Every structure is written in structure tokens, then in C-alpha cells.
mmCIF file of C-alpha atoms in Angstrom:
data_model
loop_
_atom_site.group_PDB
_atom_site.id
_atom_site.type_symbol
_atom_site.label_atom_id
_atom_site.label_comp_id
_atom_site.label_asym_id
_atom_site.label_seq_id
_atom_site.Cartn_x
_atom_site.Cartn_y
_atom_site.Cartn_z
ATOM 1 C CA UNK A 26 -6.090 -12.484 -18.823
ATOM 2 C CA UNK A 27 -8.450 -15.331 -17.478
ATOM 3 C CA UNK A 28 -8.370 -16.472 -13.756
ATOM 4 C CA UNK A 29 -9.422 -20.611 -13.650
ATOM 5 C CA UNK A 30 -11.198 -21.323 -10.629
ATOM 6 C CA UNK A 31 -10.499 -25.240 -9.645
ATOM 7 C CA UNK A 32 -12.711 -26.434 -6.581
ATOM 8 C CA UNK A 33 -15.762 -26.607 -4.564
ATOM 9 C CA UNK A 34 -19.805 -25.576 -5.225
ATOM 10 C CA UNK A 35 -22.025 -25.565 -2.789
ATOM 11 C CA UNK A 36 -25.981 -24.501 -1.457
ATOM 12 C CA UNK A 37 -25.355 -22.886 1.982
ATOM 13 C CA UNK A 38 -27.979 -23.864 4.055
ATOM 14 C CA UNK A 39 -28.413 -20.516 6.692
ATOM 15 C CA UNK A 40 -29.869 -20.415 10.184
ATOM 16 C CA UNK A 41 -29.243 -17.233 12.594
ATOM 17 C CA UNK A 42 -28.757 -18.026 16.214
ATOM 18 C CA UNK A 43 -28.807 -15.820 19.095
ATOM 19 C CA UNK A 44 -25.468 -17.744 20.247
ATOM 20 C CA UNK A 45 -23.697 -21.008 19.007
ATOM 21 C CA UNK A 46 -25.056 -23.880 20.171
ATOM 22 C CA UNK A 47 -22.565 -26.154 22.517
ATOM 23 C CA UNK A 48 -22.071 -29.858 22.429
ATOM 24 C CA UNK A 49 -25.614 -31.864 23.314
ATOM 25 C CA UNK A 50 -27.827 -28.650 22.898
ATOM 26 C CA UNK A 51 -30.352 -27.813 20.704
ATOM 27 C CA UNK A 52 -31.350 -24.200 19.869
ATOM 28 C CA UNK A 53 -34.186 -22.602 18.065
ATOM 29 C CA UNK A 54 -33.223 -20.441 15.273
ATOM 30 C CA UNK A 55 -34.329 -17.812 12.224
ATOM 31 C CA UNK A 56 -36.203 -19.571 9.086
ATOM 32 C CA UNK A 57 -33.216 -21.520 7.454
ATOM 33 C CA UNK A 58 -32.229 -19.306 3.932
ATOM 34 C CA UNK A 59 -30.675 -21.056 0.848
ATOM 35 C CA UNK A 60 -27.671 -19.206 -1.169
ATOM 36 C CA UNK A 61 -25.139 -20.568 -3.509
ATOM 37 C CA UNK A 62 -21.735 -21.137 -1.920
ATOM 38 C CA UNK A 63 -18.710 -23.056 -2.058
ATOM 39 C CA UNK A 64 -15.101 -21.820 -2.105
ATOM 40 C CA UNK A 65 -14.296 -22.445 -5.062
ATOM 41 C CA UNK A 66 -17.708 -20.778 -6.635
ATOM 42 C CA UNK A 67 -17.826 -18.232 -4.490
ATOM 43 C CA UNK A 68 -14.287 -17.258 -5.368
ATOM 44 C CA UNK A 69 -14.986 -17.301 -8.807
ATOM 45 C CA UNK A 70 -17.821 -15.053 -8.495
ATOM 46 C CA UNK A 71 -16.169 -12.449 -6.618
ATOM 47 C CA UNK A 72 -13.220 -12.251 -8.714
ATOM 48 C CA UNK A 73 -16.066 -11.716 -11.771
ATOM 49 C CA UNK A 74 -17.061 -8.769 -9.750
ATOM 50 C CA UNK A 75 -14.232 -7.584 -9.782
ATOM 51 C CA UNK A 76 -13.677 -7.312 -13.319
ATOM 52 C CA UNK A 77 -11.917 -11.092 -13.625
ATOM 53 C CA UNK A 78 -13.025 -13.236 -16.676
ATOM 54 C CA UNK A 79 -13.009 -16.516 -14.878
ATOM 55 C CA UNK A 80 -13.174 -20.333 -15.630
ATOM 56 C CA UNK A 81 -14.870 -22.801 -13.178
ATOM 57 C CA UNK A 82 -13.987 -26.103 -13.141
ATOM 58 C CA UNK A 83 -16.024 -28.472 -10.468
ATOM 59 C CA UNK A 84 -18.742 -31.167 -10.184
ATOM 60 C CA UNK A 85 -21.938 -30.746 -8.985
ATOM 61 C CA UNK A 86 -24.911 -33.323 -8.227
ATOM 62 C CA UNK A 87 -28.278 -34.174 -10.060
ATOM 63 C CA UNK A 88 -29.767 -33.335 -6.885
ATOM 64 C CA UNK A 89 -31.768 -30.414 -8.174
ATOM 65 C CA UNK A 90 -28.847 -28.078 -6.035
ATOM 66 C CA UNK A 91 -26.951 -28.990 -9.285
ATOM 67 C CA UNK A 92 -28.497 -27.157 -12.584
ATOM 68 C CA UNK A 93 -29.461 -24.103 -10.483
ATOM 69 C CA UNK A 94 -25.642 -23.736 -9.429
ATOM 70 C CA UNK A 95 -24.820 -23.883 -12.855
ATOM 71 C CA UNK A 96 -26.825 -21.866 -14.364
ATOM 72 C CA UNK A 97 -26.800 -19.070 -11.490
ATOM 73 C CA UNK A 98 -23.253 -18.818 -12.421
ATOM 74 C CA UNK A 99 -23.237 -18.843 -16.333
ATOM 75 C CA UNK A 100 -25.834 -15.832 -16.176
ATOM 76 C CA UNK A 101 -23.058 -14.025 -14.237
ATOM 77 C CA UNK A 102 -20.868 -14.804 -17.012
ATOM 78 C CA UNK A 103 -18.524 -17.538 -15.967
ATOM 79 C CA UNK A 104 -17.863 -19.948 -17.572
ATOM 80 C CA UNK A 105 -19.124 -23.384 -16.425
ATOM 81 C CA UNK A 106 -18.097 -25.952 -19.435
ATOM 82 C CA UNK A 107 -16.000 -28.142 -17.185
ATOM 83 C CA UNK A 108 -18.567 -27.614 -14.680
ATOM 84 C CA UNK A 109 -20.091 -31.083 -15.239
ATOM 85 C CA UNK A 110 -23.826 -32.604 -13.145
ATOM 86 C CA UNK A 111 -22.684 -36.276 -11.997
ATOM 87 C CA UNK A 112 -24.851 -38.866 -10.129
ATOM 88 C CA UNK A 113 -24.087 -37.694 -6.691
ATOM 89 C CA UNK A 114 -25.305 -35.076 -4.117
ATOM 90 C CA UNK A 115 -24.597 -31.719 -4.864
ATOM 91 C CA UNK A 116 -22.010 -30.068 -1.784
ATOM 92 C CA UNK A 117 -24.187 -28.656 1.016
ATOM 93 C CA UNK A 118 -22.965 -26.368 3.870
ATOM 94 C CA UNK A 119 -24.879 -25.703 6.911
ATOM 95 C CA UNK A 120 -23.903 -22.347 8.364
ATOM 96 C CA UNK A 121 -25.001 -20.918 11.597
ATOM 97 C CA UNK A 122 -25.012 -16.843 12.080
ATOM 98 C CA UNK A 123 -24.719 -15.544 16.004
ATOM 99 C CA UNK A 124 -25.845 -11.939 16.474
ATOM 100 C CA UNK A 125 -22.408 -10.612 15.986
ATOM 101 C CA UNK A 126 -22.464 -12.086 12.698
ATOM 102 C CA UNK A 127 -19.653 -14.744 13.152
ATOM 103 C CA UNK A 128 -20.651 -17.598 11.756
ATOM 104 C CA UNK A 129 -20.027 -21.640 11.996
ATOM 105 C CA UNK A 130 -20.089 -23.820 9.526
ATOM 106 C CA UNK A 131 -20.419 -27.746 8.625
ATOM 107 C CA UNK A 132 -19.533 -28.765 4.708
ATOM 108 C CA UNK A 133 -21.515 -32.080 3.072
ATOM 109 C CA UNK A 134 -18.625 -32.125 0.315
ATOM 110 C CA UNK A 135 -21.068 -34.614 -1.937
ATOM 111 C CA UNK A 136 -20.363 -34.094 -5.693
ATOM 112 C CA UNK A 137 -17.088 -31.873 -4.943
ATOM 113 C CA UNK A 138 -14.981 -35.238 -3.512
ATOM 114 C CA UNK A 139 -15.345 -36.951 -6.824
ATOM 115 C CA UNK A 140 -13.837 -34.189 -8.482
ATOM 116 C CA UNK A 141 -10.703 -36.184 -9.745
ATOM 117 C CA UNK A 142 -7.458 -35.414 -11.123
ATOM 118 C CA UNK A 143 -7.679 -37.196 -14.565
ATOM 119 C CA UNK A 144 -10.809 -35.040 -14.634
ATOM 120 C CA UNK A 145 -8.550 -32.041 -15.201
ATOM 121 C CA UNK A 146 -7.513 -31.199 -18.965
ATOM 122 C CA UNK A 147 -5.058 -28.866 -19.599
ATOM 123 C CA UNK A 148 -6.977 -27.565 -22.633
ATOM 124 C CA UNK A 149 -9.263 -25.932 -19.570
ATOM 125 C CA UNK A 150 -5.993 -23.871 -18.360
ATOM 126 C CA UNK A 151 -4.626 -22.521 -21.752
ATOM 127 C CA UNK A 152 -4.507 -18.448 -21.440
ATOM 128 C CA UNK A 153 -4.947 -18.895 -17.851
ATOM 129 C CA UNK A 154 -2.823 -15.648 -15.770
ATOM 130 C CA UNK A 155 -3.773 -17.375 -12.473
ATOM 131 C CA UNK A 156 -5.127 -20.736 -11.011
ATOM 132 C CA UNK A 157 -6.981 -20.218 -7.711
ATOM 133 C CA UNK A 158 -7.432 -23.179 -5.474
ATOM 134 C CA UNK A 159 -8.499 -24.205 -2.364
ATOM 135 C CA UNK A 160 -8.956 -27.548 0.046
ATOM 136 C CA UNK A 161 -12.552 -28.987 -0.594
ATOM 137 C CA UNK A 162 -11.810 -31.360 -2.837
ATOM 138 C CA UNK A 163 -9.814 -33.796 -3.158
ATOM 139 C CA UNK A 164 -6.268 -33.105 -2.752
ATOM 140 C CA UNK A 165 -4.628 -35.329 -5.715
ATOM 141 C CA UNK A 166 -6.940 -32.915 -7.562
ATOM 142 C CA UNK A 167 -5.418 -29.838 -6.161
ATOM 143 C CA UNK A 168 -1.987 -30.912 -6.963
ATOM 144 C CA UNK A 169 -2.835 -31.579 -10.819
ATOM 145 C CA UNK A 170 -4.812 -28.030 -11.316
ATOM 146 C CA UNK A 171 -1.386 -27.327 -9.791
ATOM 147 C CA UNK A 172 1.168 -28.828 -12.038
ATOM 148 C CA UNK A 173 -1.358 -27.821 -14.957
ATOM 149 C CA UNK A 174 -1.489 -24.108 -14.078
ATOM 150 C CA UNK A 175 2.487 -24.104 -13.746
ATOM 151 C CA UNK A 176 2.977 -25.546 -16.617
ATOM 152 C CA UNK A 177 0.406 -23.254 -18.423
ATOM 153 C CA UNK A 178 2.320 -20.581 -17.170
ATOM 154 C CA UNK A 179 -0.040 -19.255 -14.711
ATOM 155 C CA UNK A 180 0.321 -18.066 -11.205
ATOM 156 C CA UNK A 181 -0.395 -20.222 -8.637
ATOM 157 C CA UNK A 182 -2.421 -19.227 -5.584
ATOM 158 C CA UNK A 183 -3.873 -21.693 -2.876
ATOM 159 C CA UNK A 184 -6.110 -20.808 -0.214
ATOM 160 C CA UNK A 185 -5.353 -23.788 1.823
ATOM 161 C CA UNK A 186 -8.910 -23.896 3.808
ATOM 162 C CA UNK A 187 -9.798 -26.339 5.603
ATOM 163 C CA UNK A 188 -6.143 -26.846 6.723
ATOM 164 C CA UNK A 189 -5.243 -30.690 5.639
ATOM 165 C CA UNK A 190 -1.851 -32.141 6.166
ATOM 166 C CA UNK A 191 0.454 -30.584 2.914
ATOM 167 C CA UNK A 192 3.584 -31.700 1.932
ATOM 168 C CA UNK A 193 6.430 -29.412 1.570
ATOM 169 C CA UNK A 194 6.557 -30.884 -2.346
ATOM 170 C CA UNK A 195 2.475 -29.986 -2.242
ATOM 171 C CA UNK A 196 3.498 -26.028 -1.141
ATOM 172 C CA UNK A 197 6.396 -25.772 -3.739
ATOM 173 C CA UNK A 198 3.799 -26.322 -6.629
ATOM 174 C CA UNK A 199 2.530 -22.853 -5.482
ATOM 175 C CA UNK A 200 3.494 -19.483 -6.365
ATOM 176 C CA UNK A 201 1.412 -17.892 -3.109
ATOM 177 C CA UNK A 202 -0.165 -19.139 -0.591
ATOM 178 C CA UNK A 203 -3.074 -17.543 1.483
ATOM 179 C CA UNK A 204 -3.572 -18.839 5.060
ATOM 180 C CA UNK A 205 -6.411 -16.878 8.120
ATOM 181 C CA UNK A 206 -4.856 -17.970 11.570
ATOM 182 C CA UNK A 207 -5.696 -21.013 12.698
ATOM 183 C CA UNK A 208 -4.336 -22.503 9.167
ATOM 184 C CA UNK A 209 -1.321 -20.724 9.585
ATOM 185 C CA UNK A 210 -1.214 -21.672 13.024
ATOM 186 C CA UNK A 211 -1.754 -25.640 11.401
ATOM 187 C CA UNK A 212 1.071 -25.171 8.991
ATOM 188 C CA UNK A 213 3.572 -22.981 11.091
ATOM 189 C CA UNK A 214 3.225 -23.973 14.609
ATOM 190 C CA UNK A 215 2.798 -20.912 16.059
ATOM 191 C CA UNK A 216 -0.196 -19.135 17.619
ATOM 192 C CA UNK A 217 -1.342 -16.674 15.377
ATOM 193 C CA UNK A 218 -3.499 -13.471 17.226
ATOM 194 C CA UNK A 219 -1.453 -10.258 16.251
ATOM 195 C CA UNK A 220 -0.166 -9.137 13.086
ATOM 196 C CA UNK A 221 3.179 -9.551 14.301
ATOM 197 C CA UNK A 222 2.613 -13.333 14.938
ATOM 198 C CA UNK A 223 1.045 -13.311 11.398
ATOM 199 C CA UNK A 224 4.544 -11.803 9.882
ATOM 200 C CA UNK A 225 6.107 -14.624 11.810
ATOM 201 C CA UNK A 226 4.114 -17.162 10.594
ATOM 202 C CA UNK A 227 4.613 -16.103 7.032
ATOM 203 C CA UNK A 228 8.155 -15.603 7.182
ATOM 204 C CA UNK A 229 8.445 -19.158 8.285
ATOM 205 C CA UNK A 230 5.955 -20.697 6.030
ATOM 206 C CA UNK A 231 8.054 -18.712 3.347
ATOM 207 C CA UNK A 232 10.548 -21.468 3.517
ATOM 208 C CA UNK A 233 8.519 -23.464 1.382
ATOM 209 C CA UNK A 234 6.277 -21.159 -0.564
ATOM 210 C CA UNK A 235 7.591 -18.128 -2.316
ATOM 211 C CA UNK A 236 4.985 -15.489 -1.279
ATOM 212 C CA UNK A 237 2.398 -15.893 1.999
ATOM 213 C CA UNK A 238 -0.566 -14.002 3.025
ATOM 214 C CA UNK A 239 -1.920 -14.718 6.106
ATOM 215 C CA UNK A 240 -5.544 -13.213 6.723
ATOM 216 C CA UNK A 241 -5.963 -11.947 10.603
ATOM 217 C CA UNK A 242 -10.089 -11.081 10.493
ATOM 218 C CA UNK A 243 -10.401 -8.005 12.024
ATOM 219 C CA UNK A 244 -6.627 -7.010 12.184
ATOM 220 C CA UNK A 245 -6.097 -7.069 8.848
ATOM 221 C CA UNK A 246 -3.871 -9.144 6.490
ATOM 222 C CA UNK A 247 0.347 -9.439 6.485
ATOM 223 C CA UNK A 248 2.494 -10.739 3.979
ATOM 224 C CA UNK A 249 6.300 -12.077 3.207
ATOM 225 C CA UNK A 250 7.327 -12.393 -0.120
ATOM 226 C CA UNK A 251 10.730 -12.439 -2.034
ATOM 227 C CA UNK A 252 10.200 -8.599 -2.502
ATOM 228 C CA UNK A 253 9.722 -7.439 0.891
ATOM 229 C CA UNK A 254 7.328 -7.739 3.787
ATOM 230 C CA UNK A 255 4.298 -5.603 4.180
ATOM 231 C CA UNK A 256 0.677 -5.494 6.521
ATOM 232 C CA UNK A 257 -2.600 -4.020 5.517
ATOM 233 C CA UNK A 258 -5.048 -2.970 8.733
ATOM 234 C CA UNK A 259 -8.534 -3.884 8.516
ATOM 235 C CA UNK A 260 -11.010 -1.756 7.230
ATOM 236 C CA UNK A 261 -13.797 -0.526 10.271
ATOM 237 C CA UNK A 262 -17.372 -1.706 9.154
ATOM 238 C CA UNK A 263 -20.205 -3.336 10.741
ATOM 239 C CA UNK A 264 -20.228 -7.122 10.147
ATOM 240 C CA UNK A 265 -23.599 -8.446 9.513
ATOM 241 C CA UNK A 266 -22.586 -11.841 8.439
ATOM 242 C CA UNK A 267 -18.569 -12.902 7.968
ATOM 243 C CA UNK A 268 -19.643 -15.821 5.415
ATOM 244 C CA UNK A 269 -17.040 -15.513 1.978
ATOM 245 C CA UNK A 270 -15.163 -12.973 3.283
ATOM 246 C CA UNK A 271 -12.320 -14.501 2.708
ATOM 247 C CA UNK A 272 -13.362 -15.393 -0.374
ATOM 248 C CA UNK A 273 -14.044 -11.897 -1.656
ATOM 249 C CA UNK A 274 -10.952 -11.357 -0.341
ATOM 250 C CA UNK A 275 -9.045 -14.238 -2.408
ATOM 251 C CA UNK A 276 -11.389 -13.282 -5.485
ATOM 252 C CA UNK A 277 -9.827 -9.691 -5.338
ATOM 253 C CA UNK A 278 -5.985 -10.767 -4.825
ATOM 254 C CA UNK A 279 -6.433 -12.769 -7.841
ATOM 255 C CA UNK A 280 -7.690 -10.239 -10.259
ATOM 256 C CA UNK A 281 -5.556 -7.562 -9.216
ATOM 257 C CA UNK A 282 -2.518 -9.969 -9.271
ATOM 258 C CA UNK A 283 -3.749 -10.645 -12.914
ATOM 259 C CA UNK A 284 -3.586 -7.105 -13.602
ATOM 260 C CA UNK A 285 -0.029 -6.647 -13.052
ATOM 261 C CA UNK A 286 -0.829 -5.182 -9.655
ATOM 262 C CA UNK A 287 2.315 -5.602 -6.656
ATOM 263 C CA UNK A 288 1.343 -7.386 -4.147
ATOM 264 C CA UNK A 289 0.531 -4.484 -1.697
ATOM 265 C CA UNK A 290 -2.056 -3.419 -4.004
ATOM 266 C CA UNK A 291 -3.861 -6.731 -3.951
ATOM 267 C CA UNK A 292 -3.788 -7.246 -0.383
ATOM 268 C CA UNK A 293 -5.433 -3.375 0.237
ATOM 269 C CA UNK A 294 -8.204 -4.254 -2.727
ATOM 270 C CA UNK A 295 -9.333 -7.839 -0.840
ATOM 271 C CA UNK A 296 -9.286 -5.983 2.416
ATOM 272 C CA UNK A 297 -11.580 -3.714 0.964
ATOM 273 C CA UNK A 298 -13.659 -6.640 -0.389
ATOM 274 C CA UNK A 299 -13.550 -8.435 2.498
ATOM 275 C CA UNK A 300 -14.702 -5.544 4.468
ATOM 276 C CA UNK A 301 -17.422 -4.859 1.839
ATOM 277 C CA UNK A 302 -18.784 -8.424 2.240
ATOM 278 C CA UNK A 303 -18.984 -8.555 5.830
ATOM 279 C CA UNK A 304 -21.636 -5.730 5.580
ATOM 280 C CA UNK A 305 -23.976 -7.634 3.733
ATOM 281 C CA UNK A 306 -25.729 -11.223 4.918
ATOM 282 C CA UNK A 307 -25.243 -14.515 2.572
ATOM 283 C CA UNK A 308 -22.298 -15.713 0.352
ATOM 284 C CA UNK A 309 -22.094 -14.640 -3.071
ATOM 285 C CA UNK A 310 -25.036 -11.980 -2.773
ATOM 286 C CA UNK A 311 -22.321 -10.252 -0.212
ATOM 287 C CA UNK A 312 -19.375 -9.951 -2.854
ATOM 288 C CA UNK A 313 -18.846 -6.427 -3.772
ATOM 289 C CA UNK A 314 -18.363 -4.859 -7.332
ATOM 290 C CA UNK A 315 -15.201 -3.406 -8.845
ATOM 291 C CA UNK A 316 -16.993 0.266 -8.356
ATOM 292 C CA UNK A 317 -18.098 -0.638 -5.059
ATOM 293 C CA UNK A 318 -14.339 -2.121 -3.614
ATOM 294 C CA UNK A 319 -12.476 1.022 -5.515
ATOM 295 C CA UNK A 320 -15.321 3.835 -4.550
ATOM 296 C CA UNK A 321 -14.614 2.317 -0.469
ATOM 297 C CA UNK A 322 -11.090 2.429 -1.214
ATOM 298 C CA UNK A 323 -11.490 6.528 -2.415
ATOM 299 C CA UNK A 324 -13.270 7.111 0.227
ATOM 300 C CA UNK A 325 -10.528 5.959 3.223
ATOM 301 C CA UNK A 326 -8.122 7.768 1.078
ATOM 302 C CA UNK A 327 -8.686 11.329 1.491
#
């Protein structure tokens, strides 16, 4: 059961601040760090750790960013075939970290954008149990790995960050879509800040997706689906650094979905991942293990 990861790779370029800067002022912060990011990468990674066997498919640049990407993630044991170097610049985020560990962040997409649909073969999705995407590349892209991963007989999951304008056809592709608030404020329409307002929000964008998940930070996660409605509270931990939680949170969904897992079940292991990653600073060095996400989980149950 293989998990195909279609979308972006990135080096996250991290500063900490003692605040965020506001418009026209400059600030003095920490010795910038360098860690391998990306949605799409980072996703794939933490579903890896948590026991997925996982596919990337993505461009990256000849920038020098480029090889070490690729090669970081092949010794982890993905694999990167139709993870091809082009004559561009590799993505680049630039991420900010206040003293409460929230964090802000500006994406270069570079080599991600010419990541193009008749780049996608669907030779790269046979076996596939789900497709995970998400919104830094180009969108005609996202619809193919779509349409590919239906037809492949996959399960569709988007994780439709940053929110761009989708279609109602673009959200029937999906099987499940994952949404924090202010995308499913973008989609819905309504102001998402309790987990009631979440359930709302899902139940409406459930018109045009079959199953939603809509991620609430530090209040946990709710979902609507054609088998019932459900929310899982946030797990209590000290958040160093917020960067990929959401992320280790998707990577975790996935895998467990894979598994056979009801939905419930996902959503408690990725708020245990998520929670897990928050704990530790960077991207992918902060996704958590199988061992570490189930040993948490043992522990808040007895």
C-alpha cells in the first residue's frame, strides 16, 4: 500500500524573532538555519515515519538546493525517480519564528511552478492506496495527479494550502479534503475560531467534497463525512516551533487511511503528530516516528 506524494520541495530558510516584524520595519534576528521543507516533501517524509512507503513526484532546481533535496530524501527511503533537477531555482521559503514559536512564512515557489501536468505519468500512480496533494504548484497539475489517482483507484486527499480559488468540479476530483481555518474560512465563508464553527464549515464544504477535515491549531481538528461527524481536542504540549505541523499531521491521516483505519482513528494519530512536531524546532527534523506518535498516544490513554 504506497502513498504518492504530488507537490512542492523546498530549503526553509529560518530566522527567530523576538516578535513579527510589521510593515516598513526591520528587526534583528537569530543566525538564519537551513532545513529541507516544502509541503509536498515534508508530507512525504512524515508519512515515511510513520510507516508509509511513499512516492515523490516534484521538480527541483540545479541550484545546489536541488541534489541535496534529493538525495536527503532517497536516504530516508522515498522514492525520488520522478523527482527530476531542471534549469530553474530550487523552491525557497523564508520562515520567521516569534518566541511563542508561531511562525510566518514567505514561499519562492522556483522549480515547483514548472511542475506541469503532462509531466505526470500514470505509470508513477500504479499500486498507489492514496494521492496526497496540496496548493504549491501549479494547479492544472493538481487536477491531473487528481484524475490520475482516481482513476488508479486511489484515495484522494488535498490539503488545499495556500487557499487559491477551486472550482466546485476541482473539489469533486477529491475523496477528502483537509482545510486549518482561514482556508476553510476562504472556501466556506464563515469565520472559523471554535470547533463548532469548524463542524459548520465542514458540513458546508461537504456539499462538494465527500469527507472534510478542518484543522483548528490548538483546538484540535473536526470532521464531516458521509459516515458521521466527529472532533478530536488538541493534544497539551509546549510548542517550540509550529513549522509542518500540519504536515505531520496530513502525513499521518494518510498512512493510517492507507491502513484501513476509520477516519476517527486518523484524525487522533495526526493530532498526535502534529502535537509531536510542534515540540521540536525545524520542518522535517520535527516529524515524529510511528513509535514516537503511538507511545504519546498510550500515554494520554490510561
Amino acid at each position: 500500500m504506497s502513498i504518492v506524494v504530488v507537490g512542492s520541495l523546498n530549503m526553509d530558510l529560518v530566522v527567530k524573532v523576538p516578535r513579527h516584524p510589521v510593515p516598513g520595519e526591520t528587526l534583528l534576528g537569530s543566525d538564519y538555519e537551513s532545513h529541507f521543507g516544502g509541503k509536498g516533501a515534508n508530507q512525504a517524509v512524515a508519512a515515511l515515519r510513520m510507516g508509509g512507503k511513499v512516492r515523490m513526484i516534484g521538480r527541483v532546481g540545479n541550484d545546489g538546493f536541488g541534489e541535496r533535496i534529493k538525495a536527503h530524501l532517497k536516504a530516508q527511503g522515498i522514492n525520488v525517480n520522478a523527482t527530476l533537477c531542471i534549469n530553474s531555482p530550487t523552491g525557497v521559503a523564508f520562515i520567521s519564528v516569534d518566541k511563542e514559536g508561531q511562525n510566518a512564512i514567505i514561499v519562492s515557489p522556483g522549480a515547483n511552478s514548472r511542475l506541469k501536468p503532462e509531466h505526470l505519468s500514470p505509470i508513477e500512480f500504479e499500486g498507489a492506496s492514496v494521492v496526497v496533494l496540496q496548493l504549491e504548484v501549479p494547479l492544472d497539475t493538481v487536477r491531473r495527479a487528481a484524475r490520475i489517482g482516481r482513476e488508479s483507484g486511489a484515495r484522494v486527499i488535498l490539503n488545499a494550502a495556500p487557499a487559491l480559488p477551486l472550482a466546485p468540479a476541482d473539489l469533486a476530483l477529491l475523496d477528502l479534503l483537509v482545510v486549518n481555518e482561514s482556508e476553510a474560512h476562504a472556501y466556506s465563508g464563515l469565520a472559523v475560531d471554535s470547533p463548532g464553527l469548524g463542524l459548520e464549515a465542514a458540513r458546508a464544504l461537504r456539499e462538494r467534497c465527500p469527507t472534510v477535515v478542518v484543522t483548528l491549531g490548538r483546538q484540535g481538528a473536526v470532521w464531516a463525512s458521509p459516515e458521521g461527524e466527529g472532533y478530536q481536542p488538541a493534544f497539551e504540549v509546549r510548542a517550540v516551533d509550529t513549522t509542518a505541523a500540519g504536515d505531520a499531521f496530513i502525513g499521518a491521516l494518510a498512512v493510517a487511511l492507507s491502513e484501513g483505519r476509520s477516519l476517527a482513528e486518523a484524525v487522533r494519530l495526526g493530532a498526535a503528530a502534529g502535537a509531536l512536531a510542534v515540540t521540536k524546532p525545524g520542518a522535517q527534523t520535527s516529524l515524529p516516528s510511528r513509535l514516537e506518535a503511538e507511545a504519546f498516544l498510550s500515554a494520554r490513554s490510561t
